Amino acid sequence: MTTGQPGTGSARPTPTGADAEVRPAVTAAGSTPAQPARSSDPAKASVETTADHTPPGDGATTAPAPTGGPVIEAAPSGPAKKAAPHGDKGDVAAKDSDATKGDDPTKDSDATKGDDPTKDSDATKGDDPTKDSDATKDSDATRDGDTTRGDGTTTKTAKDGDTAKGEKTGDADSPDKADGEAKPVTPERWEAFASAPEPKPSIVSRAGRAVGRFLIHEWTLASLGALALAVLMTWPTLRYPRYTLPQDYWDPSLQAWQMAWSGHILLADPARLWQSNTFFPELWSFAFSDTLLGYAPAGMLGSGPEDAILRYNIMFVLAHALATLGAYALARQLGAGRIGAAVAGVSYTYAPWLLAQAGHLHVLSNGGIPLALAMLARGHGWSLRHGYRPERRHDGWVYAGWLVAAWQLSLGFGIGLPFAYFLAGAVLVAAVLFGVRRLRTGQAVPFGRRLFAADVLGGVLFASVGLLMAFPFFKVTELHPYAERTIADIGLFSPPASGFVTAPAESRIWGGLHEGARAALPWHPEMTLLPGFVLYALAAGGLFFSVWRLRHRLLLLAGVLVTMAFAMGTRFFDGTVTYVPLFEHVPGWSALRTPGRLMLWTTLLLGLLAAGAVTALTDRVRELTAQRIPSWPGPWLRMATLLPLLLVTVEGLNTTPHPVVPTQPAAMRAAEGPLLVLPSNQSLDQHVMLWSTSGFPDVVNGGSGFTPRQLDDVRRVSQSFPDQTSVDYLRTLGVRTVVLLRGQIAGTPWEVTVNAPVESLGITRQEIGEAVVYRL
């Protein structure tokens, strides 16, 4: 049973139970204590609700007591106004009384501070008085009786605890109208003030949002920006991509054939990968030069010379884009800002010295180096700016980094071998630093088994790829010991110190100005090593003004100087303390005949120094613009931070020629192999290799980093072709067809013998287009 006096507005629950002691409530003077409700069933004990009648002039209220404790009388906060019956205008007293203003019995009572009866009372477990009391709907105390509201209004309740429908009245639920009539109460009091719920998006909407977030993501924008910049900076490579090649059509023709051969043979007969169709009948001929094996998937698309040229030009552009993105990712991971990282990416890819390497795709395909380093650094939770952060470790990035590193190595040992030794040295240094830190602090540095397993498995994969790639090259060295380089060979390509400030002829900005300096260099394509004067200036500024710590700046500077010394080969104190020890003692290093290509590492380190300086500049500009009221000239200051990026980009502009590749002779399309194409020399044979992509017949011709002695013999003997000696020799090798190109025989012995009769030699002769085909 629920009791109460009208006008109090202070109905309170009191703990009850079968084994609970009924404690008298201390009430205000003149009030009658409420009787506790009785229940015959302890499991269904109801919550007693007490309504204290506060007479005029006494503002005391009664607060609910916690389980097992007395009911504490709340301090009066002022004289209470006289209660008015429900529906009268005097009902305002029930709203303005101290019992309802700021003295919420569920909040402000001393008995409830820190000991909420809605949480801690045994009587309220499962029957929350904030939900089930007389101020709400389904209180156990209101079963089979009338519930007295805070304003004294009685609400009828149905039996069995179900509140009668349509009888919710009183100030506890809604305010009275001015005329005393009760307003209808909605199920949710504040529903009219709530914001309208958002409609559930459809699958199309969710997909569109996901695509939008992807398109504006930093890495999406960086990738698209790197690709667009690559198209512009290499133009007109994609103007006539099926007919022209950048720089020249000799080495690019060889590398276009390499991609085509690897893709073709991996689909047709993978076991024959290293026994290519050129240099017939030599073994391991695919390992006569760097193979670009990592581009084999691209070689599986298309066939014939035109598709091979198109494939080469596409990969040429993509190699520039990947290099920019890789260096950008590395700088960002180390802690550089976006503009600083962009400076590092552009300077690494479009350094003036690399313009002389436009005909060497295996040198330009260097984007995997910084990208793998960025992934490995991210996976290990390390950055140059913030140091080692174990909470940022992620073994997935470690696996990805080792995979990219292995792919980079598969493109060739020319730049892959120094990268492999750098990784080995980095792993060794990291292990030593971890050990030293543990000894110094006496605590194990967090690393984790998963990360350790990723490094072990990734390192094994990388080493396995390196060994599998190296085995054919060791076989070539074994079969052709004269193919090994000597210190004298290294000296021919070692640049002097002046090469570091000399630009190649392909540089649009500095090419013409440095013509005299280039003339003083013995082999200027490999000795013009200018990384950019703007890059030099930014890197120098980064030594004094940078986001990198001082010790890191000094380490980067040391790396720049050391790599420059190694890039000079035997020109730096005869290489006795730099290049020569590597050449003599490090496996595989003797195959690297061009020390100047180590400038790749110098450029990357200079770019990181520059990124630190530009990032510090952009941070400072951001602080200055934030302090300006109004922000003018804030936009102009921010635009000024793009000036280093613009200057680095302009310095990388080129005048690289794009000659038209000689068209495949019609005789080559139907010639039966093995065949020999005359004239044969290093340059023309690279065209023959490209033409052989139509069906890949076995050809004696071939061009690479060295010339096998058997090919030398063929070229020497065939000078008198067609005669009996040359015909017999070629038959001994297994040659069945000889194609003589009329357009290339001017000034050669074939200019006289091309029309000589051949019936007495037992061979046939046929004119096909501009070529003469002899069938042996």
Coordinates of C-alpha atoms in Angstrom, one line a residue, residues 229-764:
L229 CA 54.1 14.1 -62.2
A230 CA 55.8 11.1 -63.8
V231 CA 53.8 11.5 -67.0
L232 CA 54.7 15.2 -67.2
M233 CA 58.3 14.9 -66.2
T234 CA 59.0 12.1 -68.7
W235 CA 57.1 13.6 -71.5
P236 CA 57.0 12.7 -74.5
T237 CA 57.6 9.1 -73.5
L238 CA 53.8 8.4 -73.7
R239 CA 53.3 10.4 -76.9
Y240 CA 54.2 7.6 -79.2
P241 CA 54.7 4.7 -76.8
R242 CA 54.7 2.0 -79.4
Y243 CA 57.4 3.5 -81.6
T244 CA 59.9 5.6 -79.6
L245 CA 62.2 4.8 -76.6
P246 CA 63.7 7.4 -74.2
Q247 CA 67.4 8.3 -74.4
D248 CA 68.4 5.9 -77.2
Y249 CA 67.3 2.6 -78.8
W250 CA 70.1 0.3 -77.7
D251 CA 70.0 -0.5 -74.0
P252 CA 66.3 0.2 -73.9
S253 CA 65.8 -2.3 -76.7
L254 CA 67.7 -4.9 -74.7
Q255 CA 65.7 -4.3 -71.6
A256 CA 62.4 -4.3 -73.5
W257 CA 63.4 -7.8 -74.7
Q258 CA 64.3 -8.8 -71.2
M259 CA 60.8 -8.1 -69.9
A260 CA 59.2 -9.8 -72.9
W261 CA 61.4 -12.9 -72.5
S262 CA 60.8 -13.4 -68.8
G263 CA 57.0 -13.0 -69.2
H264 CA 56.9 -15.3 -72.2
I265 CA 59.1 -18.1 -70.9
L266 CA 57.5 -18.2 -67.4
L267 CA 54.2 -19.0 -69.1
A268 CA 55.6 -21.4 -71.7
D269 CA 58.5 -23.2 -70.0
P270 CA 59.7 -21.8 -66.7
A271 CA 62.6 -24.3 -66.5
R272 CA 64.2 -22.6 -69.5
L273 CA 64.2 -19.1 -67.9
W274 CA 68.0 -18.6 -67.8
Q275 CA 68.5 -20.3 -71.2
S276 CA 67.3 -17.4 -73.3
N277 CA 66.7 -17.4 -77.1
T278 CA 69.6 -15.0 -77.6
F279 CA 73.4 -15.7 -77.7
F280 CA 72.6 -19.2 -79.2
P281 CA 74.0 -21.7 -78.3
E282 CA 75.3 -20.2 -75.0
L283 CA 74.0 -21.4 -71.7
W284 CA 72.7 -19.1 -68.9
S285 CA 72.5 -16.3 -71.4
F286 CA 69.7 -14.5 -69.6
A287 CA 72.2 -13.8 -66.8
F288 CA 74.6 -12.0 -69.0
S289 CA 73.2 -8.7 -67.7
D290 CA 70.7 -7.5 -65.1
T291 CA 67.4 -9.1 -65.9
L292 CA 64.5 -6.9 -64.7
L293 CA 62.9 -10.2 -63.6
G294 CA 60.6 -8.4 -61.3
Y295 CA 58.8 -7.0 -64.3
A296 CA 57.9 -10.5 -65.6
P297 CA 54.2 -10.1 -64.9
A298 CA 54.1 -7.2 -67.3
G299 CA 55.9 -9.2 -69.9
M300 CA 53.1 -11.7 -69.9
L301 CA 50.9 -9.2 -71.6
G302 CA 51.1 -8.6 -75.4
S303 CA 53.6 -10.0 -77.9
G304 CA 55.9 -8.7 -80.6
P305 CA 58.3 -5.7 -80.8
E306 CA 55.6 -3.0 -80.6
D307 CA 54.1 -4.4 -77.5
A308 CA 57.5 -4.8 -76.0
I309 CA 58.2 -1.1 -76.7
L310 CA 54.9 -0.1 -75.2
R311 CA 55.5 -2.2 -72.1
Y312 CA 58.9 -0.6 -71.7
N313 CA 57.6 2.9 -71.9
I314 CA 54.8 2.2 -69.4
M315 CA 57.2 0.7 -66.9
F316 CA 59.6 3.6 -67.5
V317 CA 56.9 6.1 -66.4
L318 CA 55.7 3.9 -63.5
A319 CA 59.3 3.5 -62.2
H320 CA 59.5 7.2 -61.8
A321 CA 56.1 7.3 -60.0
L322 CA 57.1 4.5 -57.7
A323 CA 60.4 6.2 -56.8
T324 CA 58.6 9.4 -55.9
L325 CA 56.0 7.6 -53.8
G326 CA 58.6 5.5 -52.1
A327 CA 60.8 8.4 -51.1
Y328 CA 57.7 10.3 -50.0
A329 CA 56.6 7.4 -47.8
L330 CA 60.0 7.0 -46.2
A331 CA 60.2 10.7 -45.3
R332 CA 56.7 10.7 -43.9
Q333 CA 57.4 7.6 -41.8
L334 CA 60.5 9.2 -40.4
G335 CA 58.5 12.2 -39.3
A336 CA 58.6 14.8 -42.2
G337 CA 55.5 16.9 -43.1
R338 CA 53.7 16.5 -46.4
I339 CA 55.5 19.2 -48.3
G340 CA 58.9 18.2 -46.9
A341 CA 58.2 14.6 -47.9
A342 CA 57.2 15.7 -51.4
V343 CA 60.6 17.5 -51.7
A344 CA 62.4 14.3 -50.7
G345 CA 60.3 12.3 -53.2
V346 CA 60.8 14.6 -56.2
S347 CA 64.5 15.3 -55.5
Y348 CA 65.1 11.5 -55.2
T349 CA 63.4 10.7 -58.5
Y350 CA 64.3 13.7 -60.7
A351 CA 67.8 14.5 -59.6
P352 CA 69.7 15.9 -62.7
W353 CA 72.3 13.1 -62.5
L354 CA 69.6 10.5 -63.1
L355 CA 68.7 12.1 -66.5
A356 CA 71.9 10.5 -67.9
Q357 CA 70.5 7.1 -66.8
A358 CA 67.3 7.4 -68.8
G359 CA 68.4 4.5 -71.0
H360 CA 69.0 2.2 -68.0
L361 CA 65.6 1.2 -66.6
H362 CA 67.3 -1.1 -64.0
V363 CA 68.9 2.0 -62.5
L364 CA 65.7 4.1 -62.6
S365 CA 63.7 1.2 -61.0
N366 CA 64.8 2.2 -57.5
G367 CA 61.5 3.0 -55.9
G368 CA 61.4 -0.3 -54.0
I369 CA 64.4 0.8 -51.9
P370 CA 62.8 3.7 -50.0
L371 CA 59.4 2.0 -50.0
A372 CA 60.7 -1.1 -48.4
L373 CA 62.6 0.9 -45.8
A374 CA 59.4 2.9 -45.0
M375 CA 57.4 -0.3 -44.6
L376 CA 60.0 -1.9 -42.4
A377 CA 60.3 1.2 -40.2
R378 CA 56.6 1.4 -39.8
G379 CA 56.3 -2.2 -38.9
H380 CA 58.9 -1.8 -36.2
G381 CA 57.3 1.3 -34.9
W382 CA 60.3 3.5 -35.5
S383 CA 60.7 7.0 -36.9
L384 CA 63.6 9.4 -37.0
R385 CA 61.6 12.2 -35.3
H386 CA 59.9 10.1 -32.5
G387 CA 62.2 7.2 -32.0
Y388 CA 61.1 3.7 -31.2
R389 CA 57.4 3.4 -30.2
P390 CA 56.6 -0.2 -29.4
E391 CA 52.9 0.4 -29.4
R392 CA 53.0 1.1 -33.1
R393 CA 54.6 -2.2 -34.1
H394 CA 52.8 -4.2 -36.8
D395 CA 54.1 -7.4 -38.2
G396 CA 52.0 -7.0 -41.4
W397 CA 54.1 -4.0 -42.5
V398 CA 57.3 -6.0 -41.8
Y399 CA 56.2 -8.8 -44.1
A400 CA 55.3 -6.2 -46.8
G401 CA 58.6 -4.5 -46.4
W402 CA 60.6 -7.7 -46.9
L403 CA 58.5 -8.6 -49.9
V404 CA 59.1 -5.3 -51.5
A405 CA 62.8 -5.5 -50.8
A406 CA 62.9 -9.0 -52.4
W407 CA 61.1 -7.6 -55.5
Q408 CA 63.6 -4.8 -55.7
L409 CA 66.4 -7.2 -55.6
S410 CA 64.9 -9.2 -58.4
L411 CA 65.1 -6.2 -60.7
G412 CA 68.9 -6.5 -60.8
F413 CA 72.1 -6.5 -58.7
G414 CA 73.3 -3.2 -60.1
I415 CA 71.5 -1.3 -57.4
G416 CA 70.0 -4.2 -55.6
L417 CA 73.3 -5.5 -54.2
P418 CA 74.2 -2.4 -52.3
F419 CA 70.7 -2.4 -51.0
A420 CA 71.0 -5.9 -49.7
Y421 CA 74.2 -5.1 -47.8
F422 CA 72.6 -2.0 -46.4
L423 CA 69.7 -4.1 -45.0
A424 CA 72.1 -6.5 -43.5
G425 CA 74.0 -3.7 -41.9
A426 CA 70.8 -2.1 -40.6
V427 CA 69.7 -5.4 -39.0
L428 CA 73.1 -5.8 -37.3
V429 CA 73.1 -2.2 -36.0
A430 CA 69.5 -2.5 -34.7
A431 CA 70.3 -5.8 -32.9
V432 CA 73.4 -4.2 -31.2
L433 CA 71.4 -1.1 -30.2
F434 CA 68.7 -3.3 -28.6
G435 CA 71.3 -5.2 -26.7
V436 CA 73.1 -2.1 -25.5
R437 CA 69.8 -0.6 -24.3
R438 CA 68.9 -3.7 -22.4
L439 CA 72.2 -3.8 -20.7
R440 CA 72.0 -0.1 -19.8
T441 CA 68.5 -0.1 -18.5
G442 CA 68.4 -3.6 -17.2
Q443 CA 65.0 -4.2 -18.8
A444 CA 64.0 -6.0 -21.9
V445 CA 63.1 -3.7 -24.8
P446 CA 59.6 -4.6 -26.1
F447 CA 59.8 -6.4 -29.4
G448 CA 57.5 -9.4 -29.5
R449 CA 57.6 -12.9 -30.9
R450 CA 55.4 -12.0 -33.9
L451 CA 57.6 -9.2 -35.0
F452 CA 60.7 -11.4 -34.5
A453 CA 59.1 -14.2 -36.6
A454 CA 58.2 -11.6 -39.3
D455 CA 61.8 -10.5 -39.5
V456 CA 63.2 -14.0 -39.6
L457 CA 60.8 -15.2 -42.3
G458 CA 61.1 -12.0 -44.3
G459 CA 64.9 -12.1 -44.0
V460 CA 64.9 -15.7 -45.2
L461 CA 62.7 -14.9 -48.1
F462 CA 64.9 -11.9 -49.1
A463 CA 68.1 -14.0 -48.8
S464 CA 66.5 -16.8 -50.8
V465 CA 65.6 -14.6 -53.6
G466 CA 69.1 -13.1 -53.6
L467 CA 70.7 -16.6 -53.7
L468 CA 68.4 -17.8 -56.5
M469 CA 69.2 -14.7 -58.5
A470 CA 72.9 -15.0 -57.8
F471 CA 73.3 -18.6 -58.8
P472 CA 73.0 -18.1 -62.6
F473 CA 75.5 -15.2 -62.4
F474 CA 78.0 -17.4 -60.6
K475 CA 77.5 -20.0 -63.4
V476 CA 78.2 -17.3 -66.0
T477 CA 81.4 -16.3 -64.2
E478 CA 82.5 -19.9 -64.0
L479 CA 81.9 -20.5 -67.8
H480 CA 83.2 -17.1 -68.8
P481 CA 85.9 -16.0 -66.3
Y482 CA 87.0 -13.2 -68.6
A483 CA 83.6 -11.6 -67.8
E484 CA 84.8 -10.6 -64.3
R485 CA 85.6 -6.9 -63.7
T486 CA 89.0 -5.7 -62.7
I487 CA 90.2 -2.7 -60.7
A488 CA 91.2 -1.1 -64.1
D489 CA 87.6 -1.4 -65.3
I490 CA 86.4 0.3 -62.2
G491 CA 88.9 3.1 -62.7
L492 CA 87.5 3.8 -66.2
F493 CA 84.1 4.7 -64.7
S494 CA 85.2 6.3 -61.5
P495 CA 84.2 10.0 -61.4
P496 CA 86.3 12.9 -60.0
A497 CA 85.0 15.3 -57.4
S498 CA 84.0 17.8 -60.0
G499 CA 81.4 15.3 -61.2
F500 CA 79.2 16.1 -58.1
V501 CA 78.6 19.7 -59.5
T502 CA 78.3 18.8 -63.2
A503 CA 75.0 18.1 -64.8
P504 CA 74.4 15.8 -67.8
A505 CA 73.5 17.1 -71.2
E506 CA 69.9 16.0 -70.7
S507 CA 69.3 18.6 -68.0
R508 CA 67.2 21.4 -69.3
I509 CA 68.4 23.9 -66.7
W510 CA 72.1 23.1 -66.4
G511 CA 72.9 21.0 -69.5
G512 CA 74.1 23.8 -71.8
L513 CA 75.9 25.7 -69.0
H514 CA 78.0 22.6 -68.0
E515 CA 79.1 21.6 -71.5
G516 CA 82.7 22.6 -70.9
A517 CA 82.8 20.8 -67.5
R518 CA 81.5 17.6 -69.2
A519 CA 84.1 17.7 -71.9
A520 CA 86.8 17.4 -69.2
L521 CA 85.3 14.1 -67.9
P522 CA 86.6 10.8 -69.5
W523 CA 83.1 9.1 -69.6
H524 CA 80.6 11.8 -68.8
P525 CA 77.4 9.6 -68.9
E526 CA 78.5 7.9 -65.7
M527 CA 80.4 10.9 -64.2
T528 CA 78.0 13.7 -64.2
L529 CA 76.6 13.3 -60.7
L530 CA 74.9 16.6 -59.8
P531 CA 71.9 15.8 -57.5
G532 CA 70.8 19.4 -57.8
F533 CA 72.0 22.8 -56.5
V534 CA 68.6 23.4 -54.9
L535 CA 68.9 20.1 -53.1
Y536 CA 72.4 21.0 -51.9
A537 CA 71.0 24.3 -50.5
L538 CA 68.1 22.8 -48.8
A539 CA 70.2 20.0 -47.3
A540 CA 72.7 22.5 -46.0
G541 CA 69.9 24.5 -44.4
G542 CA 68.7 21.3 -42.8
L543 CA 71.9 21.0 -40.9
F544 CA 71.0 24.2 -38.9
F545 CA 67.2 24.4 -39.1
S546 CA 65.3 21.1 -39.0
V547 CA 62.8 18.9 -37.2
W548 CA 65.4 16.2 -36.9
R549 CA 67.5 16.1 -33.8
L550 CA 71.1 17.3 -34.1
R551 CA 72.6 13.8 -33.8
H552 CA 70.4 12.6 -36.6
R553 CA 71.4 15.5 -38.8
L554 CA 75.0 14.7 -38.2
L555 CA 74.4 11.1 -39.0
L556 CA 72.7 12.0 -42.3
L557 CA 75.6 14.3 -43.2
A558 CA 78.1 11.5 -42.4
G559 CA 76.1 9.2 -44.7
V560 CA 76.2 11.8 -47.5
L561 CA 80.0 12.2 -47.3
V562 CA 80.6 8.4 -47.0
T563 CA 78.4 7.5 -50.0
M564 CA 80.1 10.3 -52.1
A565 CA 83.5 8.8 -51.2
F566 CA 82.3 5.4 -52.4
A567 CA 80.7 6.8 -55.5
M568 CA 84.1 8.2 -56.5
G569 CA 85.5 4.6 -56.8
T570 CA 89.2 4.6 -57.3
R571 CA 89.3 8.5 -57.5
F572 CA 89.1 8.8 -53.7
F573 CA 92.7 8.0 -52.5
D574 CA 92.8 5.3 -55.1
G575 CA 89.8 3.6 -53.4
T576 CA 92.1 1.9 -50.9
V577 CA 89.9 2.7 -47.9
T578 CA 86.5 2.7 -49.7
Y579 CA 85.7 0.9 -52.9
V580 CA 88.7 -1.4 -53.3
P581 CA 88.1 -3.4 -50.1
L582 CA 84.5 -3.9 -51.1
F583 CA 85.6 -5.0 -54.6
E584 CA 88.0 -7.5 -53.2
H585 CA 86.2 -9.0 -50.2
V586 CA 82.5 -8.5 -50.5
P587 CA 80.8 -11.3 -52.6
G588 CA 79.3 -10.0 -55.8
W589 CA 80.7 -6.5 -55.5
S590 CA 83.2 -7.1 -58.3
A591 CA 80.4 -7.2 -60.8
L592 CA 79.6 -3.5 -60.2
R593 CA 81.7 -1.6 -62.7
T594 CA 80.0 1.9 -62.3
P595 CA 80.7 3.3 -58.8
G596 CA 78.9 6.5 -59.6
R597 CA 75.5 4.8 -59.3
L598 CA 76.0 4.8 -55.6
M599 CA 75.0 8.4 -55.9
L600 CA 71.5 7.1 -55.5
W601 CA 72.1 6.8 -51.7
T602 CA 73.6 10.2 -51.5
T603 CA 70.6 11.7 -53.2
L604 CA 68.2 9.9 -50.8
L605 CA 70.1 11.2 -47.7
L606 CA 70.3 14.7 -49.1
G607 CA 66.5 14.5 -49.7
L608 CA 65.9 13.5 -46.0
L609 CA 68.0 16.4 -44.8
A610 CA 66.0 18.8 -47.1
A611 CA 62.7 17.3 -45.9
G612 CA 63.7 18.1 -42.3
A613 CA 64.4 21.7 -43.2
V614 CA 61.2 22.2 -45.2
T615 CA 59.1 20.6 -42.5
A616 CA 60.5 23.0 -39.9
L617 CA 59.7 25.8 -42.3
T618 CA 56.1 24.8 -42.8
D619 CA 55.6 24.3 -39.1
R620 CA 56.9 27.7 -38.3
V621 CA 54.7 29.3 -41.0
R622 CA 51.7 27.5 -39.6
E623 CA 52.4 29.0 -36.2
L624 CA 52.8 32.5 -37.6
T625 CA 49.6 32.4 -39.5
A626 CA 47.7 31.0 -36.5
Q627 CA 48.8 34.1 -34.5
R628 CA 47.7 36.7 -37.0
I629 CA 44.4 38.4 -36.5
P630 CA 43.3 38.6 -39.2
S631 CA 45.2 35.8 -40.8
W632 CA 46.5 37.9 -43.7
P633 CA 49.0 37.3 -45.2
G634 CA 48.7 33.8 -44.0
P635 CA 47.7 32.2 -47.3
W636 CA 50.7 33.8 -49.0
L637 CA 53.0 32.5 -46.3
R638 CA 51.7 29.0 -46.8
M639 CA 52.1 29.2 -50.5
A640 CA 55.7 30.3 -50.0
T641 CA 56.3 26.8 -48.4
L642 CA 55.7 25.3 -51.8
L643 CA 58.6 27.2 -53.3
P644 CA 61.3 24.6 -52.4
L645 CA 59.1 21.9 -54.0
L646 CA 58.7 24.0 -57.1
L647 CA 62.4 24.7 -57.4
V648 CA 63.4 21.0 -57.0
T649 CA 60.9 20.1 -59.7
V650 CA 62.1 22.7 -62.1
E651 CA 65.7 21.6 -61.7
G652 CA 64.6 18.1 -62.7
L653 CA 63.3 19.1 -66.1
N654 CA 64.9 17.3 -69.0
T655 CA 65.6 17.3 -72.7
T656 CA 65.8 13.6 -73.1
P657 CA 65.6 12.5 -76.7
H658 CA 63.0 9.9 -77.8
P659 CA 64.3 8.3 -81.1
V660 CA 62.1 6.1 -83.2
V661 CA 63.0 2.4 -82.9
P662 CA 64.1 0.7 -86.2
T663 CA 61.2 -1.3 -87.6
Q664 CA 61.3 -5.1 -87.5
P665 CA 62.4 -6.5 -90.9
A666 CA 59.7 -8.5 -92.6
A667 CA 62.2 -11.3 -93.0
M668 CA 62.5 -11.7 -89.2
R669 CA 58.8 -12.5 -88.9
A670 CA 59.0 -15.7 -90.9
A671 CA 62.6 -16.7 -90.4
E672 CA 63.2 -20.1 -89.1
G673 CA 65.7 -20.4 -86.2
P674 CA 68.3 -20.8 -85.1
L675 CA 69.3 -17.8 -87.2
L676 CA 72.0 -15.2 -87.5
V677 CA 71.4 -11.5 -88.4
L678 CA 74.2 -9.7 -90.2
P679 CA 75.8 -7.2 -89.6
S680 CA 76.3 -8.2 -86.0
N681 CA 77.7 -5.9 -83.3
Q682 CA 76.9 -4.8 -79.8
S683 CA 74.5 -2.1 -80.8
L684 CA 72.7 -3.7 -83.7
D685 CA 72.3 -7.0 -81.9
Q686 CA 70.2 -5.3 -79.3
H687 CA 67.7 -4.4 -82.0
V688 CA 67.8 -8.1 -83.1
M689 CA 66.9 -9.1 -79.6
L690 CA 63.9 -6.8 -79.6
W691 CA 62.8 -8.1 -83.0
S692 CA 63.0 -11.7 -81.8
T693 CA 60.1 -11.1 -79.5
S694 CA 57.9 -12.2 -82.4
G695 CA 57.9 -15.9 -81.6
F696 CA 61.2 -15.9 -79.8
P697 CA 63.3 -17.9 -82.3
D698 CA 66.8 -18.8 -81.3
V699 CA 69.2 -16.2 -82.5
V700 CA 73.0 -16.1 -82.4
N701 CA 73.0 -12.3 -81.9
G702 CA 73.0 -10.7 -78.5
G703 CA 74.2 -7.6 -76.6
S704 CA 75.0 -7.4 -72.9
G705 CA 77.6 -6.2 -70.4
F706 CA 80.2 -8.5 -72.0
T707 CA 80.6 -10.4 -75.2
P708 CA 81.1 -14.2 -75.2
R709 CA 84.1 -15.4 -77.1
Q710 CA 82.0 -17.7 -79.3
L711 CA 80.0 -14.7 -80.5
D712 CA 83.2 -12.9 -81.2
D713 CA 84.2 -15.9 -83.4
V714 CA 80.9 -15.8 -85.2
R715 CA 81.3 -12.2 -86.0
R716 CA 84.8 -12.7 -87.2
V717 CA 84.1 -15.7 -89.4
S718 CA 80.9 -14.3 -90.9
Q719 CA 82.8 -11.3 -92.3
S720 CA 83.3 -13.3 -95.5
F721 CA 79.8 -14.7 -95.7
P722 CA 78.7 -16.3 -97.9
D723 CA 81.6 -18.5 -98.5
Q724 CA 82.3 -22.2 -97.7
T725 CA 84.2 -21.6 -94.5
S726 CA 81.6 -19.4 -92.9
V727 CA 78.7 -21.7 -94.1
D728 CA 80.4 -24.8 -92.6
Y729 CA 81.1 -23.0 -89.3
L730 CA 77.5 -21.8 -89.0
R731 CA 76.2 -25.2 -89.8
T732 CA 78.4 -26.6 -87.0
L733 CA 76.7 -24.3 -84.5
G734 CA 73.3 -25.4 -85.7
V735 CA 72.4 -22.1 -87.6
R736 CA 69.8 -22.7 -90.3
T737 CA 69.0 -19.2 -91.5
V738 CA 71.1 -16.0 -92.1
V739 CA 69.4 -12.7 -92.6
L740 CA 71.5 -9.9 -94.2
L741 CA 70.1 -6.4 -93.8
R742 CA 70.8 -4.3 -96.9
G743 CA 70.3 -1.1 -95.0
Q744 CA 73.2 -1.8 -92.6
I745 CA 75.9 -3.1 -95.0
A746 CA 77.3 0.2 -96.3
G747 CA 81.1 0.1 -95.8
T748 CA 81.1 -3.6 -94.9
P749 CA 82.4 -6.6 -96.8
W750 CA 78.8 -7.7 -97.4
E751 CA 78.3 -4.6 -99.6
V752 CA 80.4 -6.5 -102.3
T753 CA 79.3 -10.1 -101.6
V754 CA 75.6 -9.6 -101.1
N755 CA 74.7 -10.3 -104.7
A756 CA 77.3 -13.1 -105.2
P757 CA 75.9 -16.5 -106.4
V758 CA 75.4 -19.2 -103.7
E759 CA 74.4 -22.3 -105.7
S760 CA 77.8 -23.9 -105.3
L761 CA 77.6 -23.6 -101.4
G762 CA 74.5 -25.7 -101.1
I763 CA 72.4 -22.9 -99.7
T764 CA 69.4 -20.8 -101.1

